[in-house]
Amino acid sequence: MYDYGWNDHEAPKDAHSAPSIRAAGGGQYSEEWWLGRLNDLQQRLAAVEAWQHNVDARAEQQAAKARRGIGSSPQTDLAHLRETVGRVSDGVTAMAHRVDHLEARLRQAEVLLERLRSAGVRDAIATGEAPSDMHRRHAQIKERYQRLIDQDLRGLAKELCPADGRQWDQLAGGLQAARARAVGETVHLLFGCAQHGTPATAEGVQAALAHRGYATEGAELRLRKAVDTANGIVRDMADVDLPASLLFDVDVTALAEGEYQPYNRQDTGVPGFLVAPAYAVQGEAPEHHLKAFVFLAPGEAP
């Protein structure tokens, strides 16, 4: 009698002896339990494969002896060979059923494990313990948006509002506020068109800024770079299945400290006007948004 690597009472009688997907998904069985079951099934399958190798080797030995005429007589060896082939045939049939059953159990265990992992990931994302790939992609876009506002457009504003322009002194807040407003108007021109499905163009943004009195001559390279960056941000936002938006419609005077980032970093005061909107991902808690850039006007801090 050949040993298949298990006792009959250990072998499952049918596929229904495994816990159902509903039971596993309901938390009655832990992932560690399923990993243990999966490891046990893999070991049993390995035992079956080892037994098959043994049987094949014995059959080959008997056949080789018969070919070489070794043994008491060809008739005796042939009888032994037939007996061995019969046992191999029966064993292979039984083994095939066992292997099919074990493979079915393995597939079921893998499905259940994957569902358990997926449920765990969804729970982690929902509770904020782990981000999804979509959240990570939005995090990368947020970084580009931050650099555009905080670096590229600051440089552009210095060209749009040169320090020798006397007209800036006539505005509330002076040159600093004028440059912040230039950034705010540029942001609207760059991203406002996207709300209507039309990408911004360097020529269109330059013409609009020139019409509003900004010094656009010599700023073409910075403008073109800003337009390309903004259009890339808009495209990438649309490519992520998890929607995100720029929150232009906000009352900055209603924002509490900590709900915005001061555009004029070194100053204190009260929120004066919006420079650039917050970047908000759908379903994300407000504290995880890239906060709006706000110019602080002189006054008591909130």
PDB file of N, CA and C in Angstrom, residues 132-143 145 191 194-195 232-248 277-285 288-290:
ATOM      1  N   SER A 132      -4.124  54.888  -0.870  1.00  0.00           N
ATOM      2  CA  SER A 132      -4.233  54.061  -2.063  1.00  0.00           C
ATOM      3  C   SER A 132      -3.276  54.606  -3.113  1.00  0.00           C
ATOM      4  N   ASP A 133      -3.113  53.863  -4.216  1.00  0.00           N
ATOM      5  CA  ASP A 133      -2.270  54.339  -5.308  1.00  0.00           C
ATOM      6  C   ASP A 133      -2.812  55.649  -5.860  1.00  0.00           C
ATOM      7  N   MET A 134      -4.138  55.789  -5.883  1.00  0.00           N
ATOM      8  CA  MET A 134      -4.731  57.030  -6.389  1.00  0.00           C
ATOM      9  C   MET A 134      -4.387  58.203  -5.472  1.00  0.00           C
ATOM     10  N   HIS A 135      -4.383  57.966  -4.152  1.00  0.00           N
ATOM     11  CA  HIS A 135      -3.998  59.030  -3.230  1.00  0.00           C
ATOM     12  C   HIS A 135      -2.534  59.411  -3.435  1.00  0.00           C
ATOM     13  N   ARG A 136      -1.699  58.404  -3.698  1.00  0.00           N
ATOM     14  CA  ARG A 136      -0.280  58.691  -3.918  1.00  0.00           C
ATOM     15  C   ARG A 136      -0.077  59.527  -5.178  1.00  0.00           C
ATOM     16  N   ARG A 137      -0.841  59.213  -6.222  1.00  0.00           N
ATOM     17  CA  ARG A 137      -0.728  60.001  -7.456  1.00  0.00           C
ATOM     18  C   ARG A 137      -1.167  61.438  -7.220  1.00  0.00           C
ATOM     19  N   HIS A 138      -2.246  61.610  -6.455  1.00  0.00           N
ATOM     20  CA  HIS A 138      -2.682  62.970  -6.141  1.00  0.00           C
ATOM     21  C   HIS A 138      -1.638  63.692  -5.282  1.00  0.00           C
ATOM     22  N   ALA A 139      -0.966  62.965  -4.397  1.00  0.00           N
ATOM     23  CA  ALA A 139       0.075  63.584  -3.566  1.00  0.00           C
ATOM     24  C   ALA A 139       1.195  64.128  -4.439  1.00  0.00           C
ATOM     25  N   GLN A 140       1.551  63.396  -5.507  1.00  0.00           N
ATOM     26  CA  GLN A 140       2.586  63.872  -6.425  1.00  0.00           C
ATOM     27  C   GLN A 140       2.124  65.105  -7.196  1.00  0.00           C
ATOM     28  N   ILE A 141       0.851  65.105  -7.598  1.00  0.00           N
ATOM     29  CA  ILE A 141       0.317  66.273  -8.317  1.00  0.00           C
ATOM     30  C   ILE A 141       0.264  67.482  -7.389  1.00  0.00           C
ATOM     31  N   LYS A 142      -0.099  67.252  -6.130  1.00  0.00           N
ATOM     32  CA  LYS A 142      -0.123  68.343  -5.150  1.00  0.00           C
ATOM     33  C   LYS A 142       1.251  68.999  -5.031  1.00  0.00           C
ATOM     34  N   GLU A 143       2.304  68.181  -5.027  1.00  0.00           N
ATOM     35  CA  GLU A 143       3.661  68.730  -4.915  1.00  0.00           C
ATOM     36  C   GLU A 143       3.984  69.621  -6.099  1.00  0.00           C
ATOM     37  N   TYR A 145       1.787  71.231  -7.964  1.00  0.00           N
ATOM     38  CA  TYR A 145       0.941  72.421  -7.821  1.00  0.00           C
ATOM     39  C   TYR A 145       1.557  73.385  -6.797  1.00  0.00           C
ATOM     40  N   PHE A 191      -6.007  77.921 -14.653  1.00  0.00           N
ATOM     41  CA  PHE A 191      -6.873  76.790 -14.287  1.00  0.00           C
ATOM     42  C   PHE A 191      -8.351  77.047 -14.537  1.00  0.00           C
ATOM     43  N   ALA A 194      -9.723  75.330 -17.622  1.00  0.00           N
ATOM     44  CA  ALA A 194      -9.862  73.875 -17.494  1.00  0.00           C
ATOM     45  C   ALA A 194     -11.256  73.494 -17.016  1.00  0.00           C
ATOM     46  N   GLN A 195     -11.919  74.381 -16.263  1.00  0.00           N
ATOM     47  CA  GLN A 195     -13.267  74.085 -15.776  1.00  0.00           C
ATOM     48  C   GLN A 195     -14.260  73.997 -16.933  1.00  0.00           C
ATOM     49  N   GLY A 232      -0.383  70.366 -17.595  1.00  0.00           N
ATOM     50  CA  GLY A 232       0.000  69.017 -17.196  1.00  0.00           C
ATOM     51  C   GLY A 232      -0.681  68.602 -15.901  1.00  0.00           C
ATOM     52  N   ILE A 233      -0.790  69.520 -14.955  1.00  0.00           N
ATOM     53  CA  ILE A 233      -1.476  69.234 -13.689  1.00  0.00           C
ATOM     54  C   ILE A 233      -2.941  68.915 -13.937  1.00  0.00           C
ATOM     55  N   VAL A 234      -3.576  69.712 -14.799  1.00  0.00           N
ATOM     56  CA  VAL A 234      -4.998  69.485 -15.106  1.00  0.00           C
ATOM     57  C   VAL A 234      -5.199  68.121 -15.752  1.00  0.00           C
ATOM     58  N   ARG A 235      -4.332  67.759 -16.703  1.00  0.00           N
ATOM     59  CA  ARG A 235      -4.463  66.455 -17.372  1.00  0.00           C
ATOM     60  C   ARG A 235      -4.278  65.308 -16.384  1.00  0.00           C
ATOM     61  N   ASP A 236      -3.280  65.425 -15.532  1.00  0.00           N
ATOM     62  CA  ASP A 236      -2.999  64.342 -14.589  1.00  0.00           C
ATOM     63  C   ASP A 236      -4.109  64.215 -13.544  1.00  0.00           C
ATOM     64  N   MET A 237      -4.688  65.324 -13.126  1.00  0.00           N
ATOM     65  CA  MET A 237      -5.826  65.262 -12.205  1.00  0.00           C
ATOM     66  C   MET A 237      -6.980  64.488 -12.828  1.00  0.00           C
ATOM     67  N   ALA A 238      -7.222  64.716 -14.116  1.00  0.00           N
ATOM     68  CA  ALA A 238      -8.331  64.051 -14.799  1.00  0.00           C
ATOM     69  C   ALA A 238      -8.054  62.570 -15.025  1.00  0.00           C
ATOM     70  N   ASP A 239      -6.774  62.183 -15.082  1.00  0.00           N
ATOM     71  CA  ASP A 239      -6.413  60.787 -15.349  1.00  0.00           C
ATOM     72  C   ASP A 239      -6.569  59.886 -14.125  1.00  0.00           C
ATOM     73  N   VAL A 240      -6.658  60.477 -12.942  1.00  0.00           N
ATOM     74  CA  VAL A 240      -6.813  59.678 -11.724  1.00  0.00           C
ATOM     75  C   VAL A 240      -8.300  59.414 -11.509  1.00  0.00           C
ATOM     76  N   ASP A 241      -8.636  58.134 -11.278  1.00  0.00           N
ATOM     77  CA  ASP A 241     -10.054  57.772 -11.125  1.00  0.00           C
ATOM     78  C   ASP A 241     -10.695  58.430  -9.908  1.00  0.00           C
ATOM     79  N   LEU A 242      -9.891  58.740  -8.898  1.00  0.00           N
ATOM     80  CA  LEU A 242     -10.416  59.413  -7.706  1.00  0.00           C
ATOM     81  C   LEU A 242     -10.447  60.915  -7.982  1.00  0.00           C
ATOM     82  N   PRO A 243     -11.633  61.540  -8.065  1.00  0.00           N
ATOM     83  CA  PRO A 243     -11.721  62.947  -8.468  1.00  0.00           C
ATOM     84  C   PRO A 243     -11.075  63.895  -7.452  1.00  0.00           C
ATOM     85  N   ALA A 244     -10.549  64.994  -7.974  1.00  0.00           N
ATOM     86  CA  ALA A 244     -10.005  66.069  -7.144  1.00  0.00           C
ATOM     87  C   ALA A 244     -10.373  67.392  -7.801  1.00  0.00           C
ATOM     88  N   SER A 245     -10.333  68.455  -7.025  1.00  0.00           N
ATOM     89  CA  SER A 245     -10.706  69.767  -7.560  1.00  0.00           C
ATOM     90  C   SER A 245      -9.949  70.867  -6.841  1.00  0.00           C
ATOM     91  N   LEU A 246      -9.915  72.031  -7.476  1.00  0.00           N
ATOM     92  CA  LEU A 246      -9.345  73.235  -6.880  1.00  0.00           C
ATOM     93  C   LEU A 246     -10.506  74.080  -6.359  1.00  0.00           C
ATOM     94  N   LEU A 247     -10.463  74.417  -5.080  1.00  0.00           N
ATOM     95  CA  LEU A 247     -11.600  75.072  -4.430  1.00  0.00           C
ATOM     96  C   LEU A 247     -11.500  76.587  -4.558  1.00  0.00           C
ATOM     97  N   PHE A 248     -11.931  77.086  -5.734  1.00  0.00           N
ATOM     98  CA  PHE A 248     -11.900  78.537  -5.970  1.00  0.00           C
ATOM     99  C   PHE A 248     -12.964  79.261  -5.149  1.00  0.00           C
ATOM    100  N   PRO A 277      -6.181  78.445  -4.873  1.00  0.00           N
ATOM    101  CA  PRO A 277      -7.151  77.616  -4.138  1.00  0.00           C
ATOM    102  C   PRO A 277      -6.537  76.345  -3.572  1.00  0.00           C
ATOM    103  N   ALA A 278      -7.242  75.751  -2.627  1.00  0.00           N
ATOM    104  CA  ALA A 278      -6.838  74.471  -2.048  1.00  0.00           C
ATOM    105  C   ALA A 278      -7.023  73.360  -3.079  1.00  0.00           C
ATOM    106  N   TYR A 279      -6.187  72.348  -2.956  1.00  0.00           N
ATOM    107  CA  TYR A 279      -6.281  71.147  -3.798  1.00  0.00           C
ATOM    108  C   TYR A 279      -6.952  70.081  -2.941  1.00  0.00           C
ATOM    109  N   ALA A 280      -8.167  69.691  -3.311  1.00  0.00           N
ATOM    110  CA  ALA A 280      -8.963  68.771  -2.478  1.00  0.00           C
ATOM    111  C   ALA A 280      -9.281  67.499  -3.236  1.00  0.00           C
ATOM    112  N   VAL A 281      -9.025  66.356  -2.611  1.00  0.00           N
ATOM    113  CA  VAL A 281      -9.340  65.050  -3.178  1.00  0.00           C
ATOM    114  C   VAL A 281     -10.668  64.585  -2.592  1.00  0.00           C
ATOM    115  N   GLN A 282     -11.546  64.070  -3.443  1.00  0.00           N
ATOM    116  CA  GLN A 282     -12.877  63.634  -2.998  1.00  0.00           C
ATOM    117  C   GLN A 282     -12.768  62.576  -1.903  1.00  0.00           C
ATOM    118  N   GLY A 283     -13.525  62.779  -0.821  1.00  0.00           N
ATOM    119  CA  GLY A 283     -13.531  61.835   0.287  1.00  0.00           C
ATOM    120  C   GLY A 283     -12.395  62.014   1.266  1.00  0.00           C
ATOM    121  N   GLU A 284     -11.485  62.913   0.958  1.00  0.00           N
ATOM    122  CA  GLU A 284     -10.337  63.132   1.832  1.00  0.00           C
ATOM    123  C   GLU A 284     -10.699  64.138   2.917  1.00  0.00           C
ATOM    124  N   ALA A 285     -10.218  63.902   4.113  1.00  0.00           N
ATOM    125  CA  ALA A 285     -10.500  64.830   5.212  1.00  0.00           C
ATOM    126  C   ALA A 285      -9.864  66.191   4.903  1.00  0.00           C
ATOM    127  N   HIS A 288      -6.196  66.950   5.204  1.00  0.00           N
ATOM    128  CA  HIS A 288      -5.258  66.338   4.265  1.00  0.00           C
ATOM    129  C   HIS A 288      -5.205  67.078   2.936  1.00  0.00           C
ATOM    130  N   HIS A 289      -6.055  68.099   2.746  1.00  0.00           N
ATOM    131  CA  HIS A 289      -6.005  68.898   1.528  1.00  0.00           C
ATOM    132  C   HIS A 289      -4.713  69.704   1.491  1.00  0.00           C
ATOM    133  N   LEU A 290      -4.267  70.026   0.267  1.00  0.00           N
ATOM    134  CA  LEU A 290      -3.216  71.041   0.149  1.00  0.00           C
ATOM    135  C   LEU A 290      -3.924  72.368   0.372  1.00  0.00           C
TER     136      LEU A 290
END
